[in-house]
Tab-separated table of N, CA, C and O in Angstrom:
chain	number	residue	atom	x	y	z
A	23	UNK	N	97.679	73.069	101.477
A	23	UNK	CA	96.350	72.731	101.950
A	23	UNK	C	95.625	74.016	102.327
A	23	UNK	O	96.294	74.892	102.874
A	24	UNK	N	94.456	74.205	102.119
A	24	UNK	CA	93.990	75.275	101.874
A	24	UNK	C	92.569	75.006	102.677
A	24	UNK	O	91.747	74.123	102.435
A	25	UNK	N	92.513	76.158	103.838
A	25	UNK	CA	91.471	75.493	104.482
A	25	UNK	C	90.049	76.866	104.273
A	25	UNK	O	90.169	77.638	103.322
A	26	UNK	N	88.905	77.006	105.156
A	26	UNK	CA	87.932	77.428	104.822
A	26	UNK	C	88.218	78.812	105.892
A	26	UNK	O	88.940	78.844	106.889
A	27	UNK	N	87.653	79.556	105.489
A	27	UNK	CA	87.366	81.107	106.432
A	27	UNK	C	86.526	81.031	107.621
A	27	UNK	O	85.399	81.525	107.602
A	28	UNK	N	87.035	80.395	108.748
A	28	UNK	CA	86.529	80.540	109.738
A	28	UNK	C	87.298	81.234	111.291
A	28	UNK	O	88.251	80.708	111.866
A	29	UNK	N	86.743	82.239	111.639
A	29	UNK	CA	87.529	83.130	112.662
A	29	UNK	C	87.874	81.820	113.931
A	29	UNK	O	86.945	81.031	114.100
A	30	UNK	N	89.079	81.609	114.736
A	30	UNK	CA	89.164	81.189	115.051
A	30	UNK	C	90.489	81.592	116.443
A	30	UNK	O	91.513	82.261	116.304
A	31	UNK	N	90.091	81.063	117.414
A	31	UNK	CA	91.390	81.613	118.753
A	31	UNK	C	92.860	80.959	118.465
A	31	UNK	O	92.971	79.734	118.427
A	32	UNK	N	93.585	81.512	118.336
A	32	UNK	CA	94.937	81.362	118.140
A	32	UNK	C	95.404	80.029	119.016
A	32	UNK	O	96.291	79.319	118.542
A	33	UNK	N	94.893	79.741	120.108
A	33	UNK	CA	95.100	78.831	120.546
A	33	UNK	C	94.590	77.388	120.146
A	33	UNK	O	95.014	76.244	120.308
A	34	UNK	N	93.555	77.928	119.587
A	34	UNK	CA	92.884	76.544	118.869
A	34	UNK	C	93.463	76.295	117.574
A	34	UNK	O	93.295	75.207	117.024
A	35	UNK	N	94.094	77.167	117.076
A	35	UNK	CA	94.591	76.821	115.679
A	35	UNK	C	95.905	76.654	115.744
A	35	UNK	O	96.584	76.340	114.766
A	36	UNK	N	96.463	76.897	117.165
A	36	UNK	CA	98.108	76.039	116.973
A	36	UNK	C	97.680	74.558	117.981
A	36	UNK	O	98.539	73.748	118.330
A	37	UNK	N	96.679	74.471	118.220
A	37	UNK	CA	96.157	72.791	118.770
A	37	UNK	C	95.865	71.768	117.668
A	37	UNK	O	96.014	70.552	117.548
A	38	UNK	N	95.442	72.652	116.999
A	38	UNK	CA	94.502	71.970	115.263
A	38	UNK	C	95.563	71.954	114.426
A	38	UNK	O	95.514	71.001	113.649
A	39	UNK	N	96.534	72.680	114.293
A	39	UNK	CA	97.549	72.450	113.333
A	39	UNK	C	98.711	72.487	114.413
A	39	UNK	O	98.832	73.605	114.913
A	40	UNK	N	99.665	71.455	114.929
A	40	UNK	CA	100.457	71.582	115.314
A	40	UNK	C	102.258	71.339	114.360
A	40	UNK	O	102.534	70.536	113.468
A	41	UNK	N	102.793	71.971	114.763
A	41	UNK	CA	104.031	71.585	113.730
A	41	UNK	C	104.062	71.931	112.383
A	41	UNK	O	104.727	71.338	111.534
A	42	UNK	N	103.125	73.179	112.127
A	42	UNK	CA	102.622	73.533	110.938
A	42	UNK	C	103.217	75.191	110.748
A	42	UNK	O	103.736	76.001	111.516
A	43	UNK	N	102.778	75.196	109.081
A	43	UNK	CA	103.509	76.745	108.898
A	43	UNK	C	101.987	77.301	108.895
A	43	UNK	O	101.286	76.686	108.091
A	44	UNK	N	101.271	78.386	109.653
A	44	UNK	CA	99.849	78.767	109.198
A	44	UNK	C	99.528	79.993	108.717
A	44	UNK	O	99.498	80.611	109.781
A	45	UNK	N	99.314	80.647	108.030
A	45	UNK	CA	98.611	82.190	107.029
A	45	UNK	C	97.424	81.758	108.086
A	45	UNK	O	96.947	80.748	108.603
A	46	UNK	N	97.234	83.447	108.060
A	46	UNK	CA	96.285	83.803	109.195
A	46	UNK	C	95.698	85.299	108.741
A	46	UNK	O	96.387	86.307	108.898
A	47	UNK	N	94.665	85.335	108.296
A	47	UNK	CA	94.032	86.454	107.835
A	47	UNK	C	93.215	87.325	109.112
A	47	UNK	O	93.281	86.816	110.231
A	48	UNK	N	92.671	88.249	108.998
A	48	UNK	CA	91.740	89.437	109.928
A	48	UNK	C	91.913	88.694	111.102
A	48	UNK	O	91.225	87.922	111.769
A	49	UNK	N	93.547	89.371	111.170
A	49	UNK	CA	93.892	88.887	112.661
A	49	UNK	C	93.313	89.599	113.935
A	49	UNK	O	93.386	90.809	113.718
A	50	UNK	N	92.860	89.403	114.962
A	50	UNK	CA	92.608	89.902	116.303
A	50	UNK	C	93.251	90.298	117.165
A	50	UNK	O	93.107	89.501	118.092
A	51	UNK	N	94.179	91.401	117.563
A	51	UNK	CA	95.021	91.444	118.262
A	51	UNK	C	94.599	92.295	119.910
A	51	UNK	O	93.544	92.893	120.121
A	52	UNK	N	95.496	92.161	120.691
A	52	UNK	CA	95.849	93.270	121.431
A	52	UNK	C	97.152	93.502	122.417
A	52	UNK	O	97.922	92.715	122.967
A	53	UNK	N	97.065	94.704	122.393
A	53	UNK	CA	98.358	95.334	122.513
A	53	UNK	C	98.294	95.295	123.886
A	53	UNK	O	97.394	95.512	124.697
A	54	UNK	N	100.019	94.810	124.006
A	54	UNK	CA	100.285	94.832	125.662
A	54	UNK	C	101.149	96.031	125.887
A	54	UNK	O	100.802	96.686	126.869
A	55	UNK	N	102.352	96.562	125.127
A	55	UNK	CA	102.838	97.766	125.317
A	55	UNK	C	103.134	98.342	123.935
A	55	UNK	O	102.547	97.895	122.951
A	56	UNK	N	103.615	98.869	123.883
A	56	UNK	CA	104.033	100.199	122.691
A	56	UNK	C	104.153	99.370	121.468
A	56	UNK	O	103.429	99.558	120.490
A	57	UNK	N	104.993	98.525	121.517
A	57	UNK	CA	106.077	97.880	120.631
A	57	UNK	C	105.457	96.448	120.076
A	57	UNK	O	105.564	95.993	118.937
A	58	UNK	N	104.527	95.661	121.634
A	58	UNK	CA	103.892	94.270	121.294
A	58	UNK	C	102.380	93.791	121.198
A	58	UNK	O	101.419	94.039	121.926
A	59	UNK	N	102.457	93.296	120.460
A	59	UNK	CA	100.630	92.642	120.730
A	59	UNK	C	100.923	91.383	120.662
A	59	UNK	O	101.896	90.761	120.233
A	60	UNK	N	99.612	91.001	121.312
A	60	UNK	CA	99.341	89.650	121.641
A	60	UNK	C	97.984	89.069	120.549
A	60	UNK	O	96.793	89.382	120.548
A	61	UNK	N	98.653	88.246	119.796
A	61	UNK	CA	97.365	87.286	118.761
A	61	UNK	C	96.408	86.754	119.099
A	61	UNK	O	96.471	85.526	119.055
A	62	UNK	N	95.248	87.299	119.529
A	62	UNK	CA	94.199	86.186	120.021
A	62	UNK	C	93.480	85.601	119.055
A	62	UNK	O	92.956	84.530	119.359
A	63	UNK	N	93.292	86.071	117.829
A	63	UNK	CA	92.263	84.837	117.107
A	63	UNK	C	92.653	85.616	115.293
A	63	UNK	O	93.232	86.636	114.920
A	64	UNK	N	91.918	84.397	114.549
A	64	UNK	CA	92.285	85.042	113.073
A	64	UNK	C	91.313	83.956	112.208
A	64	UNK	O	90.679	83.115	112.846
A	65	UNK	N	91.226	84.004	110.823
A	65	UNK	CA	90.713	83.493	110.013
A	65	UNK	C	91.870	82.326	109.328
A	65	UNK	O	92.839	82.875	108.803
A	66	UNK	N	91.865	81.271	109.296
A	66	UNK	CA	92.969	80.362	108.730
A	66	UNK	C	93.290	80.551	107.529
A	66	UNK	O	92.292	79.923	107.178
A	67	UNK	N	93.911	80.928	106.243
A	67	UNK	CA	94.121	80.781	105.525
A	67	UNK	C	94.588	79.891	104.638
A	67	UNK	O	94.014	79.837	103.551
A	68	UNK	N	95.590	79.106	104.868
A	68	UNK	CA	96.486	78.161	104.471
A	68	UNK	C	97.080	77.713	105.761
A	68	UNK	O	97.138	78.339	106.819
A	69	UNK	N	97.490	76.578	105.500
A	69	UNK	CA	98.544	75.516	106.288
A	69	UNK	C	99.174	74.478	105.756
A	69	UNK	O	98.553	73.725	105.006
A	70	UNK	N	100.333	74.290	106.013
A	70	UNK	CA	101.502	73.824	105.360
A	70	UNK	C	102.553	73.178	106.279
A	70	UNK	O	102.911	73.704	107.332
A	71	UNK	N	102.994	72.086	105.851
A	71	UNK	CA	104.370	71.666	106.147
A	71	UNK	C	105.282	72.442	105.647
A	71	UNK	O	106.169	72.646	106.475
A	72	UNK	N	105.430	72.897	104.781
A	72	UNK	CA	105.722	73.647	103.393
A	72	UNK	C	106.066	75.233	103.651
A	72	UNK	O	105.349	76.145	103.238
A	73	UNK	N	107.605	75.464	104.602
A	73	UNK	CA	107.327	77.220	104.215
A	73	UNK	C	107.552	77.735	103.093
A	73	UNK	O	106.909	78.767	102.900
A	74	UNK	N	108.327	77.365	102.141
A	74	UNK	CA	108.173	78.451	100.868
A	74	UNK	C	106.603	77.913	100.398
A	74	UNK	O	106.145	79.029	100.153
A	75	UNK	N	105.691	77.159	100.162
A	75	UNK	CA	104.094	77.719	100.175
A	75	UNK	C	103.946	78.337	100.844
A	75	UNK	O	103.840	79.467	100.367
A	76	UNK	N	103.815	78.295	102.266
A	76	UNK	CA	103.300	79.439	103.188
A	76	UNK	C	103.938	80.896	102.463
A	76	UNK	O	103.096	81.735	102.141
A	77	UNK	N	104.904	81.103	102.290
A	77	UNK	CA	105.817	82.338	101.942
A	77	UNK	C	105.359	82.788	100.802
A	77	UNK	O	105.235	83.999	100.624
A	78	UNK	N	105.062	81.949	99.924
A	78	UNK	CA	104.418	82.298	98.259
A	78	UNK	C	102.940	82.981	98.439
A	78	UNK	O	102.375	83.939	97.911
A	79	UNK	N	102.609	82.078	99.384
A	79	UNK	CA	100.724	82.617	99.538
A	79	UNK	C	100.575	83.877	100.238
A	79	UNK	O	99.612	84.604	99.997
A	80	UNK	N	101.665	84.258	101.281
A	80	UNK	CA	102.053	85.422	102.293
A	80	UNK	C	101.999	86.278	100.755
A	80	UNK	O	100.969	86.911	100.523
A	81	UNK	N	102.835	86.283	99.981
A	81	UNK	CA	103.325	87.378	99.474
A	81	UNK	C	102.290	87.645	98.171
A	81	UNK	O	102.426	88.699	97.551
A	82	UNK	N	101.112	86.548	97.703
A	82	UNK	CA	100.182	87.106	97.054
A	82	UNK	C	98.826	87.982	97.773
A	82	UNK	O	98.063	88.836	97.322
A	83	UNK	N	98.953	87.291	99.141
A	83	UNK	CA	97.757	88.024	99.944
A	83	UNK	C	98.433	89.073	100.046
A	83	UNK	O	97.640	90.013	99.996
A	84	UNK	N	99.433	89.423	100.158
A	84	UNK	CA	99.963	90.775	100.638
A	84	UNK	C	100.051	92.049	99.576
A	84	UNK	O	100.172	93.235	99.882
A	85	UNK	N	99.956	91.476	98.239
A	85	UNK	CA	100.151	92.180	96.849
A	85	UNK	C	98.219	92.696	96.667
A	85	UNK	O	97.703	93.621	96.040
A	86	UNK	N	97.679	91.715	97.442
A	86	UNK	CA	96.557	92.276	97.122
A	86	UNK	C	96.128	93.395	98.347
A	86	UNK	O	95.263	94.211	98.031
A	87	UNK	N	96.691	93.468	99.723
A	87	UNK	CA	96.600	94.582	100.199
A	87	UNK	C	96.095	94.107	101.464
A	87	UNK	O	95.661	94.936	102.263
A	88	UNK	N	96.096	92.732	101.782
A	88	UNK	CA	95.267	91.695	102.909
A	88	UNK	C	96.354	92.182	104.134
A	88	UNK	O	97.521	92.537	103.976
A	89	UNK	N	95.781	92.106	105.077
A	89	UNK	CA	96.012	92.267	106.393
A	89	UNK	C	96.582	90.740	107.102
A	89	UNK	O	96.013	90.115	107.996
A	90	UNK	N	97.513	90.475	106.599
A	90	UNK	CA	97.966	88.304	107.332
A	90	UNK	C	99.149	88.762	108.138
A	90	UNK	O	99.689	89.812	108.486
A	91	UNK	N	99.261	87.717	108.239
A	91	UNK	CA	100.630	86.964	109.072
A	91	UNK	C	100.730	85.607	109.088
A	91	UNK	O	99.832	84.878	108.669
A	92	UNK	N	101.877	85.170	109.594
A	92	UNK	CA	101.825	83.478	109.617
A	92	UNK	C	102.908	83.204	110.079
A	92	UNK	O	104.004	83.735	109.898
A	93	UNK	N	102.422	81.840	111.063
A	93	UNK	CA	103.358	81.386	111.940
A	93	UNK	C	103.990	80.170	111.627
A	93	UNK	O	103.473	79.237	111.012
A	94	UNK	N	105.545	80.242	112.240
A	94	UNK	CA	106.221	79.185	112.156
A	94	UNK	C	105.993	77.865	113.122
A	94	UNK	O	105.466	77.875	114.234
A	95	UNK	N	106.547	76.675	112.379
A	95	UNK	CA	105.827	75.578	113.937
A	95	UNK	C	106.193	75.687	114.827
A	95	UNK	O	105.593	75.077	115.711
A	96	UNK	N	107.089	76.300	115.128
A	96	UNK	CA	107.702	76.653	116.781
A	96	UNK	C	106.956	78.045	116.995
A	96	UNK	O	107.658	79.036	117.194
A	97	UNK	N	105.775	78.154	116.969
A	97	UNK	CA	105.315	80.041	117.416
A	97	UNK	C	104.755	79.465	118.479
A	97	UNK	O	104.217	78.368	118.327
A	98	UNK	N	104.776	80.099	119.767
A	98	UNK	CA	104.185	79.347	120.925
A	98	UNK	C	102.610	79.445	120.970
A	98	UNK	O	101.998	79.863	119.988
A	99	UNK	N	101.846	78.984	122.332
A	99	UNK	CA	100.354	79.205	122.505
A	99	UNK	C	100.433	81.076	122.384
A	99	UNK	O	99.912	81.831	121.563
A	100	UNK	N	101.305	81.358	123.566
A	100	UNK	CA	101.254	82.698	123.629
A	100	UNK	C	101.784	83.707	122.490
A	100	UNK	O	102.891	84.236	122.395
A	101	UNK	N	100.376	83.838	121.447
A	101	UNK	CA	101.466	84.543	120.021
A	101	UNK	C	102.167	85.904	120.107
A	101	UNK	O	101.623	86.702	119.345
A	102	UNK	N	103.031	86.345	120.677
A	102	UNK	CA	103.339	87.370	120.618
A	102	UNK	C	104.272	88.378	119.461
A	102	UNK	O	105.459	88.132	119.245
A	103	UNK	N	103.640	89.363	118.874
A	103	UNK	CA	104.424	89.982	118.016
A	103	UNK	C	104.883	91.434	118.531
A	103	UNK	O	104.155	92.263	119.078
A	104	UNK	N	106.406	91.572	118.203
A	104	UNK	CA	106.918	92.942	118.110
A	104	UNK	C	107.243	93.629	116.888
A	104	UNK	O	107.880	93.244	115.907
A	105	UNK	N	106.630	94.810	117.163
A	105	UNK	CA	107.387	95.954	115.577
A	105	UNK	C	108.505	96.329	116.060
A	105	UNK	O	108.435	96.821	117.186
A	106	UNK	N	109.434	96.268	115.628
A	106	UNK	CA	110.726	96.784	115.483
A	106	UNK	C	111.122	97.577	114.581
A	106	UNK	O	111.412	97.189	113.449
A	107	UNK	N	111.201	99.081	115.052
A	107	UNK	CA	111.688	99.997	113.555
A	107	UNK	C	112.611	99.971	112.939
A	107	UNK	O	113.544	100.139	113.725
A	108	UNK	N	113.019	99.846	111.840
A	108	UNK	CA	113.488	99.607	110.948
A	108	UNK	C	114.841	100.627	110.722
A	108	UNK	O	114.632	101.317	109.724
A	109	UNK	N	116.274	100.959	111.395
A	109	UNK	CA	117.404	101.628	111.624
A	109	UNK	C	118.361	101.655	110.504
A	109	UNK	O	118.579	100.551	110.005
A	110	UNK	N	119.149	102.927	109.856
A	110	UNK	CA	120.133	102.175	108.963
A	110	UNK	C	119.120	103.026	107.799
A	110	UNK	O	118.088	103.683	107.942
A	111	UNK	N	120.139	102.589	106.328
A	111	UNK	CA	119.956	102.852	105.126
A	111	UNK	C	119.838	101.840	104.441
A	111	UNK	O	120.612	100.889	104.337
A	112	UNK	N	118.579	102.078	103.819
A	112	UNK	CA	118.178	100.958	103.054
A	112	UNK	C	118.839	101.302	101.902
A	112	UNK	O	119.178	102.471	101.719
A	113	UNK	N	119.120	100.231	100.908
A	113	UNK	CA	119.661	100.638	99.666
A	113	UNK	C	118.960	99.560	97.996
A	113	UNK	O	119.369	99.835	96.868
């Protein structure tokens, strides 16, 4: 299901889609320390029962160079993301 481009608060879009997988384009963030930010709002992209759709659509927006993310139905009100660097040899 494929919805329309409208910027929207993170909180309203896990109210509006609950139990849902959601792509989330020109996300809004801000940073609480080094490592985390906090999601306050984004453009909807897609929503899904459906994670391999969600996962398929992630990985064409991403080939084109788009700035997303997307949450699982358990991501809370409070969206919080961490970068974690990446340790070890990749192979």
């Amino acid at each position: 299901m494929t919805q329309g481009v409208e910027k929207m608060k993170w909180t309203e879009i896990r109210q509006k889609h609950p139990n849902k997988f959601i792509l989330i384009g020109d996300v809004v963030e801000e940073k609480i320390s080094e490592t985390k930010y906090r999601i306050l709002e984004g453009n909807i992209l897609r929503v899904s029962k459906d994670g391999k759709e969600i996962r398929k659509a992630y990985q064409q927006h991403k080939k084109k160079g788009m700035n997303i993310l997307f949450s699982l139905p358990t991501t809370p009100m409070d969206f919080i993301i961490e970068d974690v660097p990446v340790k070890g040899i990749l192979r």
